[in-house]
Coordinates of C-alpha atoms and ligand atoms in Angstrom, one line a residue:
M160 CA -4.3 203.4 201.7
H161 CA -3.3 205.0 198.3
A162 CA -1.8 202.7 195.8
D163 CA 1.2 205.0 195.4
L164 CA 1.8 205.1 199.1
E165 CA 1.5 201.3 199.4
A166 CA 4.1 200.8 196.5
L167 CA 6.4 203.3 198.0
L168 CA 6.3 201.8 201.4
K169 CA 7.1 198.3 200.0
L170 CA 10.0 199.9 198.1
Q171 CA 11.3 201.3 201.3
E172 CA 11.2 197.9 203.0
K173 CA 13.1 196.5 200.1
D174 CA 15.6 199.2 200.5
K175 CA 15.9 198.5 204.2
I176 CA 16.9 194.9 203.5
V177 CA 19.6 196.2 200.9
M178 CA 20.9 198.7 203.5
Q179 CA 21.1 196.0 206.1
L180 CA 23.1 193.8 203.9
E181 CA 25.3 196.6 202.9
A182 CA 26.0 197.4 206.5
E183 CA 27.0 193.8 207.2
L184 CA 29.4 193.9 204.4
T185 CA 30.9 197.3 205.6
A186 CA 31.2 195.6 209.1
L187 CA 33.5 193.0 207.8
E188 CA 36.0 195.6 206.4
P189 CA 37.7 196.3 209.7
E190 CA 38.6 192.6 210.2
V191 CA 40.2 192.3 206.8
Q192 CA 42.0 195.6 207.6
Q193 CA 43.4 194.2 210.8
L194 CA 44.8 191.1 209.0
D195 CA 46.3 193.3 206.4
D196 CA 47.9 195.5 208.9
E197 CA 49.4 192.6 210.8
L198 CA 50.8 191.1 207.5
A199 CA 52.1 194.8 206.4
R200 CA 53.9 195.1 209.9
A201 CA 55.6 191.6 209.5
E202 CA 56.6 192.4 205.9
E203 CA 57.9 195.7 207.0
V204 CA 60.1 193.9 209.7
L205 CA 61.4 191.4 207.1
G206 CA 62.2 194.2 204.6
A207 CA 64.5 195.9 207.4
A208 CA 66.1 192.7 208.1
K209 CA 67.0 192.0 204.6
L210 CA 68.2 195.5 204.1
R211 CA 70.6 194.9 207.0
V212 CA 71.8 191.7 205.1
E213 CA 72.5 193.7 202.0
Q214 CA 74.4 196.4 204.1
A215 CA 76.6 193.8 205.8
D216 CA 77.2 192.3 202.4
K217 CA 78.2 195.4 200.9
R218 CA 80.5 196.2 203.9
R219 CA 82.2 192.6 203.5
Q220 CA 82.7 193.2 199.6
E221 CA 84.2 196.5 200.2
L222 CA 86.7 195.1 202.6
E223 CA 87.4 192.4 200.1
G224 CA 88.1 195.0 197.4
K225 CA 90.3 196.9 199.9
I226 CA 92.4 193.8 201.1
E227 CA 92.8 192.7 197.5
S228 CA 94.4 196.1 196.5
Y229 CA 96.6 196.1 199.6
R230 CA 97.8 192.6 198.7
V231 CA 98.6 193.6 195.1
M232 CA 100.5 196.7 196.5
Q233 CA 102.4 194.3 199.0
E234 CA 103.4 192.0 196.3
R235 CA 104.7 194.9 194.2
R236 CA 106.9 196.0 197.3
R237 CA 108.2 192.4 197.6
Q238 CA 109.2 192.2 193.8
R239 CA 110.9 195.8 194.3
L240 CA 113.0 194.3 197.2
E241 CA 114.4 191.6 194.9
W242 CA 115.7 194.3 192.6
V243 CA 116.9 197.2 195.2
R244 CA 120.7 197.7 195.5
G245 CA 121.2 200.2 198.1
A246 CA 120.8 199.3 201.8
K247 CA 118.9 202.5 202.7
E248 CA 116.4 201.9 200.1
A249 CA 116.0 198.2 200.9
S250 CA 115.6 199.0 204.9
N251 CA 113.0 201.6 203.8
L252 CA 111.1 199.1 201.7
M253 CA 111.3 196.5 204.5
A254 CA 109.7 199.1 207.0
E255 CA 107.1 199.7 204.4
L256 CA 106.4 196.0 204.0
D257 CA 106.1 195.7 207.9
L258 CA 103.7 198.6 208.2
A259 CA 101.7 197.3 205.4
R260 CA 101.5 193.8 206.8
T261 CA 100.2 195.3 210.0
V262 CA 97.4 197.4 208.1
L263 CA 96.5 194.2 206.2
A264 CA 96.1 192.0 209.4
K265 CA 93.8 194.7 210.8
E266 CA 91.7 194.8 207.5
E267 CA 91.5 191.0 207.5
A268 CA 90.5 190.8 211.2
E269 CA 87.8 193.3 210.2
W270 CA 86.7 191.2 207.2
V271 CA 86.2 188.3 209.5
R272 CA 84.0 190.3 211.8
S273 CA 82.0 191.7 208.7
A274 CA 81.6 187.9 207.4
D275 CA 80.2 187.1 210.8
K276 CA 77.8 190.0 210.8
V277 CA 76.5 188.8 207.3
Q278 CA 75.7 185.5 208.7
E279 CA 74.2 186.9 211.8
A280 CA 71.9 189.3 209.7
K281 CA 71.1 186.3 207.4
G282 CA 70.1 184.2 210.3
I283 CA 67.7 187.1 211.6
A284 CA 66.3 187.6 208.2
E285 CA 65.5 183.9 207.8
Q286 CA 63.7 183.9 211.2
E287 CA 61.6 187.0 210.2
E288 CA 60.9 185.2 206.9
G289 CA 59.6 182.1 208.8
Q290 CA 57.4 184.3 211.1
L291 CA 55.8 186.0 208.2
E292 CA 55.1 182.6 206.6
E293 CA 53.6 181.4 209.9
L294 CA 51.4 184.6 210.2
R295 CA 50.2 183.9 206.6
A296 CA 49.3 180.5 207.5
A297 CA 47.6 181.5 210.7
Q298 CA 45.5 184.0 208.9
G299 CA 44.4 181.5 206.3
P300 CA 41.3 180.2 208.2
K301 CA 40.3 183.6 209.3
R302 CA 40.5 185.1 205.8
E303 CA 38.5 182.0 204.2
E304 CA 36.0 182.5 207.0
I305 CA 35.6 186.3 206.0
A306 CA 35.6 185.6 202.4
A307 CA 32.8 183.0 202.9
K308 CA 30.7 185.5 204.7
Q309 CA 31.3 188.1 202.0
A310 CA 30.4 185.7 199.3
E311 CA 27.1 184.8 201.3
I312 CA 26.3 188.4 201.8
D313 CA 27.2 189.3 198.1
D314 CA 24.6 186.7 197.1
K315 CA 22.0 188.0 199.2
L316 CA 22.7 191.4 198.0
R317 CA 22.4 190.6 194.3
A318 CA 19.0 188.9 195.1
A319 CA 17.8 191.8 197.2
R320 CA 18.6 194.4 194.9
A321 CA 16.9 192.6 192.1
D322 CA 13.9 192.3 194.3
R323 CA 14.0 196.1 195.0
A324 CA 14.2 196.8 191.3
E325 CA 11.1 194.5 190.7
T326 CA 9.3 196.3 193.5
A327 CA 10.0 199.7 192.1
K328 CA 8.3 199.1 188.9
P329 CA 4.7 200.0 190.0
V330 CA 6.0 203.3 191.6
P331 CA 5.1 206.3 189.2
A332 CA 8.4 207.6 187.8
V333 CA 8.1 211.1 189.1
L334 CA 7.5 209.7 192.8
Q335 CA 10.3 207.4 192.4
D336 CA 12.6 210.2 191.2
R337 CA 11.8 212.1 194.4
Y338 CA 12.0 209.1 196.6
D339 CA 15.6 208.4 195.1
R340 CA 16.7 212.0 195.3
I341 CA 15.8 212.1 199.2
R342 CA 17.7 208.9 199.8
Q343 CA 20.7 210.4 198.2
G344 CA 20.7 213.2 200.8
R345 CA 21.2 213.1 204.5
A346 CA 18.2 211.2 205.8
P347 CA 18.6 207.5 205.9
L348 CA 15.0 206.9 204.7
A349 CA 12.8 208.8 202.2
L350 CA 9.5 208.1 204.0
Y351 CA 8.4 208.8 207.5
P352 CA 5.0 208.6 209.1
I353 CA 3.7 211.5 210.9
H354 CA 4.1 210.9 214.7
N355 CA 2.2 213.0 217.3
G356 CA 1.5 215.5 214.4
A357 CA 5.4 216.0 213.6
C358 CA 7.5 214.6 211.1
G359 CA 8.9 211.4 212.0
H360 CA 12.4 212.3 210.8
C361 CA 13.0 215.8 212.0
F362 CA 10.1 216.1 214.6
T363 CA 9.1 219.3 213.2
A364 CA 5.4 219.9 213.5
V365 CA 3.2 219.4 210.3
P366 CA 0.8 222.1 209.8
L367 CA -2.8 221.0 209.9
H368 CA -3.7 221.6 206.2
R369 CA -0.7 219.5 205.1
R370 CA -1.8 216.7 207.5
Q371 CA -5.3 217.1 205.9
K372 CA -3.8 216.3 202.7
V373 CA -2.3 213.0 203.6
L374 CA -4.9 211.9 206.1
G375 CA -5.8 208.2 206.2
G376 CA -3.1 207.3 204.0
R377 CA -4.2 209.5 201.1
G378 CA -0.7 210.1 199.8
V379 CA 2.6 211.7 200.7
E380 CA 3.7 215.3 201.3
P381 CA 7.4 216.6 201.4
C382 CA 8.2 217.8 205.1
E383 CA 8.9 221.5 204.9
A384 CA 11.7 221.3 207.2
C385 CA 13.9 218.3 206.2
G386 CA 12.3 217.3 202.9
V387 CA 11.5 213.7 203.5
L388 CA 8.1 212.4 202.3
I389 CA 5.7 212.2 205.2
Y390 CA 2.4 210.2 205.4
D391 CA -0.2 209.2 207.7
G392 CA 0.6 205.9 209.3
G393 CA -2.7 205.8 211.3
E394 CA -1.5 207.4 214.4
Ligands
LIG133 ZN1 11.1 216.5 208.6

Protein backbone atom coordinates (compact mmCIF):
# COMPACT_ATOMS: atom_id res chain seq x y z
CA MET A 1 0.00 0.00 0.00
CA HIS A 2 1.20 3.48 -0.81
CA ALA A 3 2.68 5.34 2.15
CA ASP A 4 0.35 8.35 1.71
CA LEU A 5 -2.74 6.14 1.68
CA GLU A 6 -1.49 4.29 4.72
CA ALA A 7 -0.85 7.58 6.55
CA LEU A 8 -4.32 8.86 5.60
CA LEU A 9 -6.01 5.68 6.80
CA LYS A 10 -4.15 5.91 10.11
CA LEU A 11 -5.27 9.54 10.44
CA GLN A 12 -8.85 8.53 9.78
CA GLU A 13 -8.68 5.87 12.52
CA LYS A 14 -7.54 8.58 14.97
CA ASP A 15 -10.35 10.86 13.82
CA LYS A 16 -12.86 8.07 14.41
CA ILE A 17 -11.69 7.87 18.03
CA VAL A 18 -12.02 11.66 18.43
CA MET A 19 -15.51 11.57 16.85
CA GLN A 20 -16.60 8.74 19.15
CA LEU A 21 -15.49 10.68 22.24
CA GLU A 22 -17.19 13.86 20.98
CA ALA A 23 -20.38 11.87 20.49
CA GLU A 24 -20.12 10.52 24.06
CA LEU A 25 -19.85 14.11 25.36
CA THR A 26 -22.83 15.23 23.29
CA ALA A 27 -24.87 12.26 24.55
CA LEU A 28 -24.51 13.60 28.11
CA GLU A 29 -26.03 16.99 27.22
CA PRO A 30 -29.72 15.92 27.36
CA GLU A 31 -29.16 14.51 30.88
CA VAL A 32 -27.80 17.87 32.08
CA GLN A 33 -30.58 19.68 30.24
CA GLN A 34 -33.21 17.57 31.97
CA LEU A 35 -31.79 18.40 35.40
CA ASP A 36 -31.60 22.09 34.47
CA ASP A 37 -35.21 22.04 33.28
CA GLU A 38 -36.44 20.43 36.51
CA LEU A 39 -34.62 23.08 38.52
CA ALA A 40 -35.92 25.91 36.34
CA ARG A 41 -39.51 24.71 36.81
CA ALA A 42 -39.12 24.60 40.62
CA GLU A 43 -37.53 28.08 40.55
CA GLU A 44 -40.41 29.38 38.48
CA VAL A 45 -42.96 27.99 40.96
CA LEU A 46 -41.04 29.59 43.85
CA GLY A 47 -40.84 32.89 41.97
CA ALA A 48 -44.62 32.91 41.51
CA ALA A 49 -45.16 32.10 45.21
CA LYS A 50 -42.83 34.96 46.24
CA LEU A 51 -44.69 37.32 43.94
CA ARG A 52 -47.97 36.38 45.65
CA VAL A 53 -46.39 37.19 49.05
CA GLU A 54 -45.34 40.60 47.72
CA GLN A 55 -48.80 41.29 46.31
CA ALA A 56 -50.54 40.23 49.55
CA ASP A 57 -48.14 42.38 51.55
CA LYS A 58 -48.74 45.36 49.30
CA ARG A 59 -52.51 44.96 49.73
CA ARG A 60 -52.11 44.82 53.54
CA GLN A 61 -49.96 47.98 53.52
CA GLU A 62 -52.48 49.79 51.35
CA LEU A 63 -55.22 48.91 53.83
CA GLU A 64 -53.04 50.06 56.73
CA GLY A 65 -52.54 53.42 55.01
CA LYS A 66 -56.25 53.74 54.33
CA ILE A 67 -57.20 52.83 57.92
CA GLU A 68 -54.65 55.29 59.28
CA SER A 69 -56.10 58.16 57.24
CA TYR A 70 -59.66 57.20 58.33
CA ARG A 71 -58.53 57.28 61.95
CA VAL A 72 -57.03 60.73 61.52
CA MET A 73 -60.27 61.98 59.95
CA GLN A 74 -62.29 60.38 62.72
CA GLU A 75 -60.12 62.04 65.36
CA ARG A 76 -60.70 65.42 63.70
CA ARG A 77 -64.47 64.87 63.80
CA ARG A 78 -64.27 64.06 67.52
CA GLN A 79 -62.33 67.23 68.16
CA ARG A 80 -64.82 69.28 66.14
CA LEU A 81 -67.65 67.72 68.14
CA GLU A 82 -66.18 69.20 71.33
CA TRP A 83 -66.37 72.69 69.83
CA VAL A 84 -69.70 72.73 67.97
CA ARG A 85 -72.48 74.79 69.48
CA GLY A 86 -75.56 74.16 67.31
CA ALA A 87 -77.58 70.98 67.99
CA LYS A 88 -78.15 70.35 64.25
CA GLU A 89 -74.44 70.63 63.50
CA ALA A 90 -73.67 68.30 66.42
CA SER A 91 -76.18 65.67 65.28
CA ASN A 92 -74.81 65.85 61.72
CA LEU A 93 -71.33 65.30 63.05
CA MET A 94 -72.54 62.37 65.22
CA ALA A 95 -74.08 60.74 62.14
CA GLU A 96 -70.83 61.24 60.25
CA LEU A 97 -68.90 59.70 63.12
CA ASP A 98 -71.21 56.66 63.17
CA LEU A 99 -70.97 56.15 59.44
CA ALA A 100 -67.19 56.51 59.49
CA ARG A 101 -66.99 54.03 62.39
CA THR A 102 -68.84 51.42 60.31
CA VAL A 103 -66.57 52.01 57.32
CA LEU A 104 -63.51 51.78 59.56
CA ALA A 105 -64.74 48.51 61.10
CA LYS A 106 -65.18 47.05 57.61
CA GLU A 107 -61.70 48.15 56.58
CA GLU A 108 -60.24 46.69 59.74
CA ALA A 109 -61.92 43.35 59.12
CA GLU A 110 -60.53 43.49 55.59
CA TRP A 111 -57.09 44.20 57.04
CA VAL A 112 -57.30 41.11 59.27
CA ARG A 113 -58.14 39.02 56.21
CA SER A 114 -55.27 40.59 54.26
CA ALA A 115 -52.84 39.79 57.10
CA ASP A 116 -54.04 36.17 57.04
CA LYS A 117 -53.44 36.07 53.31
CA VAL A 118 -49.88 37.32 53.78
CA GLN A 119 -49.23 34.54 56.28
CA GLU A 120 -50.79 31.97 54.00
CA ALA A 121 -48.74 33.11 51.00
CA LYS A 122 -45.56 33.11 53.12
CA GLY A 123 -46.28 29.55 54.21
CA ILE A 124 -46.64 28.40 50.61
CA ALA A 125 -43.47 30.24 49.55
CA GLU A 126 -41.52 28.59 52.38
CA GLN A 127 -42.80 25.21 51.25
CA GLU A 128 -41.73 25.87 47.67
CA GLU A 129 -38.34 27.06 48.90
CA GLY A 130 -37.94 23.81 50.81
CA GLN A 131 -38.91 21.78 47.76
CA LEU A 132 -36.38 23.62 45.63
CA GLU A 133 -33.64 22.90 48.17
CA GLU A 134 -34.68 19.24 48.27
CA LEU A 135 -34.53 19.05 44.48
CA ARG A 136 -31.07 20.66 44.47
CA ALA A 137 -29.84 18.16 47.04
CA ALA A 138 -31.45 15.25 45.17
CA GLN A 139 -29.79 16.33 41.91
CA GLY A 140 -26.36 16.61 43.53
CA PRO A 141 -25.18 13.00 43.11
CA LYS A 142 -26.52 12.77 39.55
CA ARG A 143 -24.80 16.02 38.57
CA GLU A 144 -21.53 14.86 40.16
CA GLU A 145 -21.79 11.58 38.28
CA ILE A 146 -22.28 13.39 34.95
CA ALA A 147 -19.47 15.85 35.71
CA ALA A 148 -17.12 12.95 36.49
CA LYS A 149 -18.03 11.27 33.19
CA GLN A 150 -17.50 14.56 31.32
CA ALA A 151 -14.09 15.06 32.94
CA GLU A 152 -13.07 11.52 32.05
CA ILE A 153 -14.14 11.93 28.42
CA ASP A 154 -12.46 15.37 28.26
CA ASP A 155 -9.16 13.81 29.34
CA LYS A 156 -9.47 11.07 26.74
CA LEU A 157 -10.41 13.64 24.11
CA ARG A 158 -7.36 15.77 24.85
CA ALA A 159 -5.13 12.71 24.50
CA ALA A 160 -6.94 11.56 21.33
CA ARG A 161 -6.55 15.01 19.72
CA ALA A 162 -2.84 15.10 20.56
CA ASP A 163 -2.51 11.61 19.11
CA ARG A 164 -4.39 12.72 16.00
CA ALA A 165 -2.09 15.75 15.55
CA GLU A 166 0.94 13.47 15.81
CA THR A 167 -0.51 11.01 13.29
CA ALA A 168 -1.22 13.85 10.84
CA LYS A 169 2.46 14.85 10.64
CA PRO A 170 3.59 12.32 7.97
CA VAL A 171 0.60 13.15 5.72
CA PRO A 172 1.65 15.49 2.86
CA ALA A 173 0.19 18.98 3.35
CA VAL A 174 -1.81 19.03 0.10
CA LEU A 175 -3.41 15.68 0.87
CA GLN A 176 -4.14 16.62 4.45
CA ASP A 177 -5.76 19.84 3.27
CA ARG A 178 -8.05 17.88 0.95
CA TYR A 179 -8.80 15.37 3.67
CA ASP A 180 -9.71 18.12 6.18
CA ARG A 181 -11.88 19.97 3.67
CA ILE A 182 -13.91 16.83 2.92
CA ARG A 183 -14.43 16.27 6.64
CA GLN A 184 -15.89 19.78 6.96
CA GLY A 185 -18.53 18.79 4.42
CA ARG A 186 -21.46 16.44 4.68
CA ALA A 187 -19.64 13.10 4.59
CA PRO A 188 -18.82 11.81 8.09
CA LEU A 189 -15.45 10.48 6.90
CA ALA A 190 -13.04 11.52 4.14
CA LEU A 191 -11.82 8.11 2.98
CA TYR A 192 -13.97 5.29 1.67
CA PRO A 193 -12.93 2.00 0.06
CA ILE A 194 -14.28 1.09 -3.32
CA HIS A 195 -16.92 -1.53 -2.75
CA ASN A 196 -18.19 -3.70 -5.63
CA GLY A 197 -16.79 -1.13 -8.03
CA ALA A 198 -18.67 1.72 -6.40
CA CYS A 199 -17.88 4.56 -3.99
CA GLY A 200 -18.22 3.24 -0.42
CA HIS A 201 -19.97 6.45 0.62
CA CYS A 202 -22.45 7.34 -2.12
CA PHE A 203 -22.49 3.96 -3.97
CA THR A 204 -21.97 5.61 -7.36
CA ALA A 205 -20.09 3.33 -9.74
CA VAL A 206 -16.45 4.32 -10.17
CA PRO A 207 -15.33 4.34 -13.86
CA LEU A 208 -12.79 1.68 -14.69
CA HIS A 209 -9.97 4.11 -15.56
CA ARG A 210 -10.27 5.72 -12.12
CA ARG A 211 -10.31 2.33 -10.46
CA GLN A 212 -7.13 1.48 -12.35
CA LYS A 213 -5.42 4.55 -10.87
CA VAL A 214 -5.92 3.38 -7.31
CA LEU A 215 -5.63 -0.34 -7.92
CA GLY A 216 -3.80 -2.28 -5.22
CA GLY A 217 -3.78 0.66 -2.83
CA ARG A 218 -1.67 2.87 -5.08
CA GLY A 219 -3.34 6.04 -3.92
CA VAL A 220 -6.56 7.95 -3.59
CA GLU A 221 -8.96 9.54 -6.10
CA PRO A 222 -11.83 11.87 -5.42
CA CYS A 223 -15.29 10.33 -6.03
CA GLU A 224 -16.84 12.18 -8.99
CA ALA A 225 -20.27 12.09 -7.37
CA CYS A 226 -19.76 12.96 -3.69
CA GLY A 227 -16.16 14.17 -3.48
CA VAL A 228 -14.81 11.80 -0.81
CA LEU A 229 -11.43 10.15 -1.38
CA ILE A 230 -11.83 6.60 -2.58
CA TYR A 231 -9.19 3.91 -2.47
CA ASP A 232 -8.78 0.27 -3.26
CA GLY A 233 -9.20 -1.58 0.00
CA GLY A 234 -8.55 -4.95 -1.59
CA GLU A 235 -11.99 -6.08 -2.66
ZN1 LIG B 1 -19.02 8.94 -3.64
